[in-house]
Every structure is written in C-alpha cells, then in structure tokens.
C-alpha cells in the first residue's frame, strides 16, 4: 500500500524526497528501499500510545534484520525479540542493548543459550519443559541465573493465514495452556532460573483486536493463579502480530490496538512487553524491479521482471498480495499482466492480473515489502541477494551491497 513516505510527485514515485528512478539508476535492481521516516513514525506510534506505562517494545528482528533498520530502532529505545544466536549478533552489531532482548523460539541450542547468557539478555521466552531443563543446566554450568518467561499457548484462533497462525493447540509453539501452572511450579524449583514473566504470541497479520483480547484474558487468568501460589511476575509479553494494509485490509491503528490491550489488562501494573515486527517495517519498505521482457501470451500477458520469488517469497509461499506500482507513470498501453520473475517455477510470480502501462526497462515498485521480504530471501537459481537502501529525507544510503556470485560459492569446494 502507498503511505505518505512513498508518494508520487510529477508522476514519479518517491521515497521521502528521493525519486525511486534515481535509486534504481544508482544501485540497480532488484533493490529494497526503506524509508527511515516511516520506520521512525511506526515506532513512535507505539511509544506514544504506551506513554505513562512501563513498557518495552521489542522489535521482532526476523521481520527485517538489516543492521541499519535495527539501528534506527535501537536509537529510538527499542528492545529486540530474537529467535537465533545470529539475530542476537546482529542486534549487538547494530548497537542494540542486550539488556532489552527477549529470546523466543522452540529450538534454542545450547550454544545459543550460552551466547545469550553471556550477553546478559533480558529474558528467555521458554517454549517447552525440555527447554526449561536445558536452560537450567546451561545457566548452572556458567554460574548464571537465566531470567525466564513461559510462552503460553492460549489456544485462540488468530483468524489469519494458517502458516502464520501460532496460538492454536495444534501449533508447535508455546507450552499447553493446561500445563502452564505446573511448569511454572517446576521452574520455581530450578536453581538456575529466575521467573520474571509470561509470554504469548498467537500469530501474524491479525486484522482484528478480538483474538488479542481473548489471549490477554486467558493469560491474566494464569497470572492470577500463579499469584495465589506466590509466583509474582514482573512483566507480561503479549507478542507481536498486528497486521498491516497490503490492499484492502482494515487492521486497527496502532493506537487503537494498544488502547484495547491496555483496557484488557484492567489496571495491571506489570511491565508490558510487545514484539511487533511487520507493523513496524512492512509499509516502510518496497522492492524496486525492472521489466526485462513483455511476453504476450494466448491467455495471459506476462511482464517478466528482474525480481523473483527468491527476493520476495511471500506471493509464492502464502499467495500474498503486494501492490505493484509504476515508478514513473509512463504513456504506454494499459494492459493486464502476470508479473513474474525469471526463476524456473510456475510459483515464481509477484502479482496476478495487474493493470499496468509499461514497456521493457520500466521500473516497478512492489509495495509493502519491508517485512519478511529481504529477511526471507534466498539464493535460489544462484541469484545474488538484492541491494538494500535506506532513504532519510533527501539522502540515500546503501545499507547492504548487492551480493556477488563469488560470495555465493566462496565456501564451496570441488572434490578431486
Ligand atoms: N514474536 C514471535 C514469537 C513471533 O514468532 C513473531 C513472528 C513475531 C513476534 C512478530 O510478528 P509480527 O508482528 O511480525 O506479525 N513470514 C510470515 C510471517 C511469519 C511470522 C512469524 N513470527 C509472512 O511473511 O507473513
């Protein structure tokens, strides 16, 4: 979707004050472009809505892990939600504060636990009994105490795409609701753990507040039960998941979402942690691409572009919709196109049935690509990953160079 940070001026699509055509000619395509102002604005909407309440906004690094993006949020006071040792290293390299990091994920290895304990992260979001035991052992071996929260699976329907719904009983995430109390009792007996919170995350791209509220209510019931047993929590982590507008969705505004959460929390004083990813970065980024060929077909016209499913996997993987806009409004015949990449798979499409006035060499912007775009990209078909650029007012910064093919096989060897 267009936002005020991506807009047309004299028929030229701009990122803030910079024409995208200029970025394409400076850095080539495919190229991800992020707006610093858009990143800042979405983060401020969270912090403004939470003013006066003890809170920590832990940006979900997986949505977009570029160091420049992480650094923008670190400067604004963000914490980070990580799911691997690699993400922790990125946060530290970007100037993030380890003391504001929460570590989620069902498969933390011993090495990752050690690295996070060494860095003194804020909290481990533990997802199983086995992980609890492993963390206790690893922390003990280092003479440390690990701060933990249990990620509880509240068994609520997030009403989103099944691949990104995580809070149902049948999902692999979190500990079963009915086991949670018992696991907290066990954790209390473990000498190298310190219980500090409770956590839940029910899915991604939610466009209604009601599933969040249902989850909060279930979490609060557990919090009260624990309090009766003398287990007092310092923080509640309600995860991420707030959706964005890709085409015609109408997700709640950040301020309305926060207001709904705060009212569901009914005056609780625990520190509130959130793990937003997509809503902070999704509409702050786009993917620039060039039309290589126009291929008229018997049934469909194809616009073959130089970006592909390896650059932006969401259409192929989730059948996700991303708006596709011309970078320059040119005078060509308006036609309906299948916008596809060069990869050898029928699933390699970026958009179906798009009305566009284009010719070879026209540039296109694939919108709403700031979240789960570059971070899910691959090198399929030995395609070097795209360049990434951050625009800040009228200045343009290359924040990741385009990969070279040499880098791709640098670690490979021929057997003689
Ligand atoms: N916290 C946890 C524990 C998560 O698993 C996730 C996302 C988030 C926070 C951030 O959720 P968000 O605010 O971004 O919805 N690749 C998919 C989305 C996968 C989301 C995975 N977990 C996509 O492109 O739609």
Coordinates of C-alpha atoms and ligand atoms in Angstrom, one line a residue:
X1 CA 0.0 0.0 0.0
X2 CA 1.2 3.6 -0.5
X3 CA 1.9 5.6 2.5
X4 CA 2.8 9.2 2.9
X5 CA 6.5 8.3 2.8
X6 CA 6.1 6.7 -0.6
X7 CA 4.2 9.1 -2.9
X8 CA 4.0 10.5 -6.4
X9 CA 5.4 13.9 -7.3
X10 CA 5.2 14.9 -11.0
X11 CA 4.3 11.3 -12.0
X12 CA 7.4 10.0 -10.3
X13 CA 7.2 7.7 -7.3
X14 CA 9.4 9.0 -4.5
X15 CA 10.7 7.5 -1.2
X16 CA 10.6 10.6 1.1
X17 CA 12.2 13.2 -1.1
X18 CA 14.1 10.9 -3.4
X19 CA 12.8 9.7 -6.8
X20 CA 12.9 5.9 -6.9
X21 CA 14.1 6.1 -10.6
X22 CA 17.3 7.7 -9.2
X23 CA 17.8 4.9 -6.7
X24 CA 17.4 2.3 -9.5
X25 CA 20.0 4.0 -11.6
X26 CA 22.4 4.5 -8.7
X27 CA 22.2 1.0 -7.3
X28 CA 20.5 -1.2 -9.9
X29 CA 17.6 -3.5 -9.4
X30 CA 16.3 -5.6 -7.7
X31 CA 16.7 -3.3 -4.7
X32 CA 14.9 -3.0 -1.4
X33 CA 14.2 0.6 -0.4
X34 CA 13.3 1.6 3.2
X35 CA 12.1 4.9 4.5
X36 CA 13.7 6.0 7.8
X37 CA 10.9 8.4 8.5
X38 CA 8.3 5.6 8.0
X39 CA 10.3 3.3 10.4
X40 CA 10.5 6.1 13.0
X41 CA 6.9 7.0 12.7
X42 CA 5.5 3.5 13.3
X43 CA 7.8 3.0 16.3
X44 CA 6.7 6.4 17.8
X45 CA 3.1 5.4 17.4
X46 CA 3.8 2.5 19.8
X47 CA 5.8 4.5 22.3
X48 CA 3.3 7.4 22.2
X49 CA 0.4 5.1 22.8
X50 CA 2.3 3.5 25.7
X51 CA 3.4 6.8 27.4
X52 CA 3.0 6.6 31.1
X53 CA 3.0 2.9 31.2
X54 CA 6.1 0.8 32.0
X55 CA 6.8 -0.9 28.7
X56 CA 9.4 -2.2 26.3
X57 CA 8.9 -2.5 22.5
X58 CA 10.9 -5.5 21.4
X59 CA 11.1 -5.3 17.6
X60 CA 10.9 -8.8 16.1
X61 CA 14.2 -8.9 14.2
X62 CA 13.0 -11.7 11.8
X63 CA 10.8 -9.2 10.0
X64 CA 13.7 -7.3 8.7
X65 CA 17.2 -7.8 10.1
X66 CA 19.2 -5.2 8.2
X67 CA 21.7 -3.6 10.6
X68 CA 20.6 -0.1 9.6
X69 CA 16.9 -0.9 10.4
X70 CA 17.9 -2.4 13.7
X71 CA 20.0 0.7 14.5
X72 CA 17.1 3.1 13.7
X73 CA 15.0 1.2 16.3
X74 CA 17.9 0.9 18.8
X75 CA 18.3 4.7 18.8
X76 CA 14.6 5.1 19.4
X77 CA 15.0 3.0 22.6
X78 CA 13.7 -0.3 21.2
X79 CA 14.4 -3.7 22.6
X80 CA 14.5 -6.8 20.3
X81 CA 12.8 -10.1 20.0
X82 CA 15.3 -12.6 18.6
X83 CA 14.9 -16.2 17.6
X84 CA 18.5 -17.3 17.0
X85 CA 22.1 -16.6 18.0
X86 CA 22.6 -15.0 14.6
X87 CA 19.9 -12.4 15.3
X88 CA 21.5 -11.7 18.7
X89 CA 24.8 -11.0 17.0
X90 CA 23.0 -8.7 14.5
X91 CA 21.4 -6.8 17.4
X92 CA 24.7 -6.3 19.1
X93 CA 26.5 -5.3 15.8
X94 CA 23.7 -2.7 15.2
X95 CA 24.2 -1.1 18.6
X96 CA 21.2 -2.7 20.3
X97 CA 21.2 -3.2 24.1
X98 CA 21.4 -6.9 25.1
X99 CA 19.6 -6.0 28.3
X100 CA 16.5 -5.3 26.2
X101 CA 16.5 -8.6 24.3
X102 CA 13.9 -11.3 24.7
X103 CA 14.8 -14.7 23.1
X104 CA 11.8 -16.6 21.6
X105 CA 11.7 -19.8 19.6
X106 CA 11.1 -23.6 20.1
X107 CA 14.6 -24.8 19.2
X108 CA 17.2 -22.9 21.1
X109 CA 20.5 -24.8 21.1
X110 CA 22.9 -25.0 24.0
X111 CA 25.3 -22.7 22.1
X112 CA 22.6 -20.1 21.6
X113 CA 21.7 -20.2 25.2
X114 CA 25.3 -19.7 26.3
X115 CA 25.7 -16.8 23.9
X116 CA 22.6 -15.1 25.2
X117 CA 23.5 -15.7 28.8
X118 CA 27.0 -14.3 28.2
X119 CA 25.4 -11.2 26.7
X120 CA 23.0 -10.9 29.7
X121 CA 19.8 -10.7 27.7
X122 CA 16.6 -9.6 29.5
X123 CA 14.6 -12.8 29.2
X124 CA 14.3 -16.2 27.6
X125 CA 10.8 -17.0 26.3
X126 CA 10.8 -20.7 27.1
X127 CA 8.6 -22.9 24.9
X128 CA 8.7 -26.4 26.5
X129 CA 9.5 -28.4 29.6
X130 CA 12.7 -29.8 27.9
X131 CA 13.9 -26.3 27.1
X132 CA 13.4 -25.3 30.7
X133 CA 15.6 -28.2 31.9
X134 CA 18.2 -27.5 29.3
X135 CA 18.4 -23.8 30.1
X136 CA 18.7 -24.5 33.9
X137 CA 21.6 -26.8 33.1
X138 CA 23.4 -24.4 30.8
X139 CA 22.9 -21.5 33.1
X140 CA 24.2 -23.6 36.0
X141 CA 27.3 -24.6 34.1
X142 CA 28.1 -20.9 33.6
X143 CA 27.3 -19.9 37.2
X144 CA 24.5 -17.7 36.0
X145 CA 20.7 -17.4 36.6
X146 CA 18.6 -17.2 33.5
X147 CA 15.5 -14.9 33.5
X148 CA 12.6 -16.7 32.0
X149 CA 9.0 -16.4 30.9
X150 CA 7.0 -19.3 29.7
X151 CA 5.4 -18.8 26.3
X152 CA 1.9 -20.0 26.9
X153 CA -0.2 -21.2 24.0
X154 CA -3.6 -19.7 24.8
X155 CA -5.5 -21.8 22.2
X156 CA -7.2 -18.9 20.4
X157 CA -7.9 -18.6 16.7
X158 CA -5.9 -15.6 15.3
X159 CA -8.1 -15.8 12.1
X160 CA -5.1 -15.3 9.8
X161 CA -3.2 -17.4 7.2
X162 CA -2.8 -21.0 8.6
X163 CA 1.0 -20.8 8.0
X164 CA 1.4 -17.8 10.3
X165 CA -1.2 -18.7 13.0
X166 CA 0.7 -19.9 16.1
X167 CA -1.7 -19.8 19.1
X168 CA -3.8 -22.9 18.4
X169 CA -3.4 -26.2 20.3
X170 CA -2.3 -27.9 17.2
X171 CA 0.6 -25.5 16.6
X172 CA 4.2 -26.3 17.7
X173 CA 4.5 -23.1 19.7
X174 CA 4.5 -22.4 23.4
X175 CA 3.5 -24.7 26.3
X176 CA 0.0 -26.0 26.5
X177 CA -2.3 -23.8 28.5
X178 CA -3.3 -26.6 30.8
X179 CA 0.4 -27.4 31.6
X180 CA 1.5 -23.8 32.2
X181 CA 0.9 -23.6 36.0
X182 CA 2.6 -26.9 36.6
X183 CA 5.6 -25.8 34.6
X184 CA 5.9 -22.6 36.5
X185 CA 6.0 -24.6 39.7
X186 CA 8.8 -26.8 38.2
X187 CA 10.7 -23.7 37.1
X188 CA 10.5 -22.2 40.6
X189 CA 12.3 -25.3 41.9
X190 CA 15.1 -25.0 39.3
X191 CA 18.1 -23.2 41.0
X192 CA 19.5 -21.5 37.9
X193 CA 16.3 -20.0 36.6
X194 CA 14.5 -16.8 37.7
X195 CA 10.9 -16.5 36.8
X196 CA 10.2 -12.9 35.5
X197 CA 7.3 -13.1 33.1
X198 CA 4.7 -14.7 30.9
X199 CA 4.6 -14.5 27.2
X200 CA 2.2 -15.3 24.3
X201 CA 2.2 -14.8 20.6
X202 CA -0.8 -16.0 18.6
X203 CA 0.0 -15.3 15.0
X204 CA 0.9 -12.7 12.5
X205 CA -1.0 -10.3 10.2
X206 CA -4.0 -10.1 12.5
X207 CA -6.5 -7.6 11.4
X208 CA -8.9 -7.6 14.4
X209 CA -8.3 -6.9 18.0
X210 CA -10.6 -9.6 19.4
X211 CA -8.1 -12.6 19.2
X212 CA -5.5 -10.5 21.1
X213 CA -8.1 -9.7 23.8
X214 CA -9.1 -13.3 24.1
X215 CA -5.4 -14.2 24.6
X216 CA -4.9 -11.5 27.2
X217 CA -7.8 -12.7 29.2
X218 CA -6.5 -16.3 29.2
X219 CA -3.0 -15.1 30.1
X220 CA -4.4 -13.0 33.0
X221 CA -6.2 -16.0 34.5
X222 CA -2.9 -17.8 34.7
X223 CA -1.2 -14.8 36.2
X224 CA -3.8 -14.7 38.9
X225 CA -3.5 -18.4 39.6
X226 CA 0.3 -18.1 39.9
X227 CA 0.0 -15.1 42.2
X228 CA -2.1 -17.2 44.6
X229 CA 0.9 -19.5 44.9
X230 CA 3.3 -16.7 45.5
X231 CA 4.7 -16.6 41.9
X232 CA 4.6 -12.9 41.1
X233 CA 5.5 -11.8 37.5
X234 CA 7.4 -8.7 36.7
X235 CA 6.4 -8.5 33.0
X236 CA 3.7 -9.6 30.6
X237 CA 4.9 -10.1 27.0
X238 CA 1.9 -10.1 24.6
X239 CA 4.0 -10.9 21.4
X240 CA 3.5 -9.2 18.1
X241 CA 1.1 -9.9 15.3
X242 CA -0.6 -6.7 14.4
X243 CA -1.4 -6.7 10.7
X244 CA -0.9 -4.0 8.0
X245 CA -2.8 -3.0 5.0
X246 CA -1.5 -4.7 1.8
X247 CA -4.6 -4.0 -0.3
X248 CA -8.0 -3.6 1.3
X249 CA -7.4 -5.0 4.9
X250 CA -8.5 -2.7 7.7
X251 CA -6.3 -3.6 10.7
X252 CA -6.8 -1.5 13.8
X253 CA -4.5 1.6 14.1
X254 CA -1.5 1.0 16.5
X255 CA -3.1 3.4 19.0
X256 CA -6.4 1.5 18.9
X257 CA -4.6 -1.8 19.3
X258 CA -2.7 -0.5 22.3
X259 CA -5.8 1.0 23.8
X260 CA -7.6 -2.3 23.5
X261 CA -4.7 -4.2 25.1
X262 CA -4.4 -1.7 28.0
X263 CA -8.1 -1.9 28.7
X264 CA -8.0 -5.7 28.7
X265 CA -5.1 -5.6 31.2
X266 CA -7.5 -3.9 33.6
X267 CA -5.1 -1.8 35.6
X268 CA -2.4 -4.5 35.9
X269 CA 1.0 -2.9 36.8
X270 CA 3.4 -5.4 35.3
X271 CA 5.7 -4.0 32.7
X272 CA 4.2 -4.6 29.3
X273 CA 6.5 -6.1 26.6
X274 CA 5.4 -6.3 22.9
X275 CA 7.1 -7.9 20.0
X276 CA 5.9 -6.2 16.9
X277 CA 7.6 -6.9 13.6
X278 CA 5.5 -6.5 10.4
X279 CA 3.6 -3.4 11.6
X280 CA 6.9 -1.5 12.2
X281 CA 8.6 -2.2 8.9
X282 CA 6.1 -3.7 6.4
X283 CA 4.9 -0.5 4.8
X284 CA 8.2 1.2 5.4
X285 CA 9.8 -0.7 2.5
X286 CA 9.4 -1.6 -1.1
X287 CA 11.2 -3.7 -3.7
X288 CA 12.3 -2.0 -6.9
X289 CA 12.5 -4.1 -10.0
X290 CA 12.9 -3.6 -13.8
X291 CA 10.8 -5.0 -16.5
X292 CA 13.0 -7.2 -18.7
X293 CA 10.6 -8.5 -21.2
X294 CA 6.9 -8.2 -22.1
X295 CA 5.7 -11.5 -23.3
X296 CA 2.2 -11.5 -24.8
X297 CA 0.5 -14.9 -24.5
X298 CA -2.6 -16.6 -25.8
X299 CA -4.4 -16.3 -22.5
X300 CA -2.2 -14.0 -20.4
X301 CA 0.4 -11.3 -20.9
X302 CA 3.5 -11.7 -18.9
X303 CA 5.7 -8.9 -17.5
X304 CA 9.0 -10.6 -16.8
X305 CA 10.8 -8.6 -14.2
X306 CA 14.3 -8.9 -12.6
X307 CA 13.0 -9.6 -9.1
X308 CA 11.8 -13.1 -8.3
X309 CA 10.5 -15.4 -5.6
X310 CA 14.0 -15.7 -4.1
X311 CA 13.9 -11.9 -3.4
X312 CA 10.3 -11.8 -2.2
X313 CA 8.9 -15.1 -1.3
X314 CA 5.5 -14.1 0.2
X315 CA 3.4 -14.3 -3.0
X316 CA 4.8 -17.8 -3.8
X317 CA 4.6 -19.1 -0.2
X318 CA 1.4 -17.6 1.1
X319 CA -0.3 -16.4 -2.1
X320 CA 0.2 -13.0 -0.5
X321 CA -0.9 -9.8 -2.4
X322 CA 1.6 -6.9 -2.8
X323 CA 0.5 -3.8 -4.7
X324 CA 2.7 -3.2 -7.8
X325 CA 3.1 0.5 -8.9
X326 CA 4.9 2.1 -11.8
X327 CA 8.0 4.1 -10.7
X328 CA 7.3 6.6 -13.4
X329 CA 3.8 7.0 -14.8
X330 CA 4.6 6.5 -18.5
X331 CA 2.5 6.7 -21.6
X332 CA 2.1 3.1 -22.7
X333 CA -0.9 1.0 -23.4
X334 CA -2.6 -0.2 -20.2
X335 CA -2.7 -4.0 -20.2
X336 CA -3.4 -6.8 -17.7
X337 CA -0.2 -8.6 -16.7
X338 CA 1.0 -11.5 -14.8
X339 CA 4.1 -10.0 -13.1
X340 CA 6.6 -12.9 -12.9
X341 CA 10.3 -13.4 -12.2
X342 CA 12.9 -15.3 -14.1
X343 CA 13.0 -18.4 -11.8
X344 CA 12.1 -21.8 -13.2
X345 CA 9.0 -22.3 -11.2
X346 CA 5.4 -21.6 -12.0
X347 CA 5.1 -20.4 -8.4
X348 CA 7.5 -17.6 -9.3
X349 CA 5.1 -14.7 -9.5
X350 CA 4.9 -11.4 -7.8
X351 CA 1.4 -10.4 -8.8
X352 CA -1.5 -11.8 -10.8
X353 CA -3.7 -9.8 -13.2
X354 CA -2.2 -6.3 -12.7
X355 CA -3.3 -3.4 -14.8
X356 CA -0.1 -1.6 -15.8
X357 CA 1.1 0.8 -18.5
X358 CA 4.7 -0.5 -19.0
X359 CA 7.4 -1.4 -21.6
X360 CA 10.7 -3.1 -21.3
X361 CA 13.0 -1.2 -18.9
X362 CA 10.1 0.3 -17.0
X363 CA 10.7 0.2 -13.3
X364 CA 8.1 -1.1 -10.9
X365 CA 7.8 -0.9 -7.1
X366 CA 6.5 -3.9 -5.2
X367 CA 4.9 -2.3 -2.2
X368 CA 4.6 -3.3 1.5
X369 CA 7.8 -5.4 1.2
X370 CA 9.6 -4.1 4.2
X371 CA 8.6 -7.0 6.4
X372 CA 9.5 -10.6 5.6
X373 CA 10.9 -9.6 2.2
X374 CA 14.7 -9.4 2.4
X375 CA 14.7 -11.5 5.6
X376 CA 13.2 -14.5 3.8
X377 CA 15.1 -14.1 0.6
X378 CA 17.3 -16.9 -0.7
X379 CA 19.9 -17.6 -3.4
X380 CA 17.8 -20.0 -5.4
X381 CA 18.9 -20.2 -9.1
X382 CA 22.2 -18.7 -7.9
X383 CA 20.7 -15.3 -7.7
X384 CA 22.8 -12.9 -5.6
X385 CA 20.6 -11.2 -3.0
X386 CA 19.3 -7.7 -3.7
X387 CA 20.9 -4.5 -2.6
X388 CA 19.2 -2.6 0.3
X389 CA 18.9 1.2 0.5
X390 CA 17.7 3.5 3.3
X391 CA 16.3 6.9 2.4
X392 CA 16.4 9.6 5.0
X393 CA 14.9 12.8 3.8
X394 CA 16.8 13.7 0.6
X395 CA 19.7 11.4 1.3
X396 CA 20.1 7.8 0.1
X397 CA 22.3 5.3 1.9
X398 CA 23.3 1.9 0.6
X399 CA 22.8 -0.2 3.7
X400 CA 23.6 -3.6 2.1
X401 CA 25.6 -4.1 -1.1
X402 CA 24.2 -6.4 -3.7
X403 CA 25.7 -9.8 -3.2
X404 CA 28.2 -11.1 -5.8
X405 CA 28.1 -14.6 -7.3
X406 CA 31.7 -15.1 -5.9
X407 CA 30.3 -14.6 -2.4
X408 CA 27.7 -17.3 -3.1
X409 CA 30.1 -20.1 -3.7
X410 CA 33.1 -18.8 -1.7
X411 CA 32.6 -21.7 0.8
X412 CA 32.3 -24.5 -1.7
X413 CA 35.0 -26.9 -2.9
X414 CA 35.5 -29.3 -5.8
X415 CA 36.4 -32.8 -4.7
X416 CA 39.5 -34.1 -6.6
Ligands
LIG1 N1 7.0 -12.7 18.2 C1 7.1 -14.0 17.9 C2 7.4 -15.0 18.9 C3 7.0 -14.4 16.5 O1 7.0 -15.7 16.1 C4 6.7 -13.4 15.6 C5 6.5 -13.7 14.1 C6 6.6 -12.0 16.0 C7 6.8 -11.8 17.3 C8 6.4 -10.9 15.1 O2 5.1 -11.0 14.5 P1 4.6 -9.8 13.5 O3 4.4 -8.6 14.4 O4 5.6 -9.5 12.5 O5 3.3 -10.3 13.0 N2 6.8 -14.8 7.2 C9 5.4 -14.5 7.5 C10 5.3 -14.0 8.9 C11 5.8 -15.0 10.0 C12 5.7 -14.5 11.4 C13 6.5 -15.3 12.3 N3 6.5 -14.9 13.7 C14 4.9 -13.5 6.5 O6 5.6 -13.1 5.6 O7 3.7 -13.1 6.6

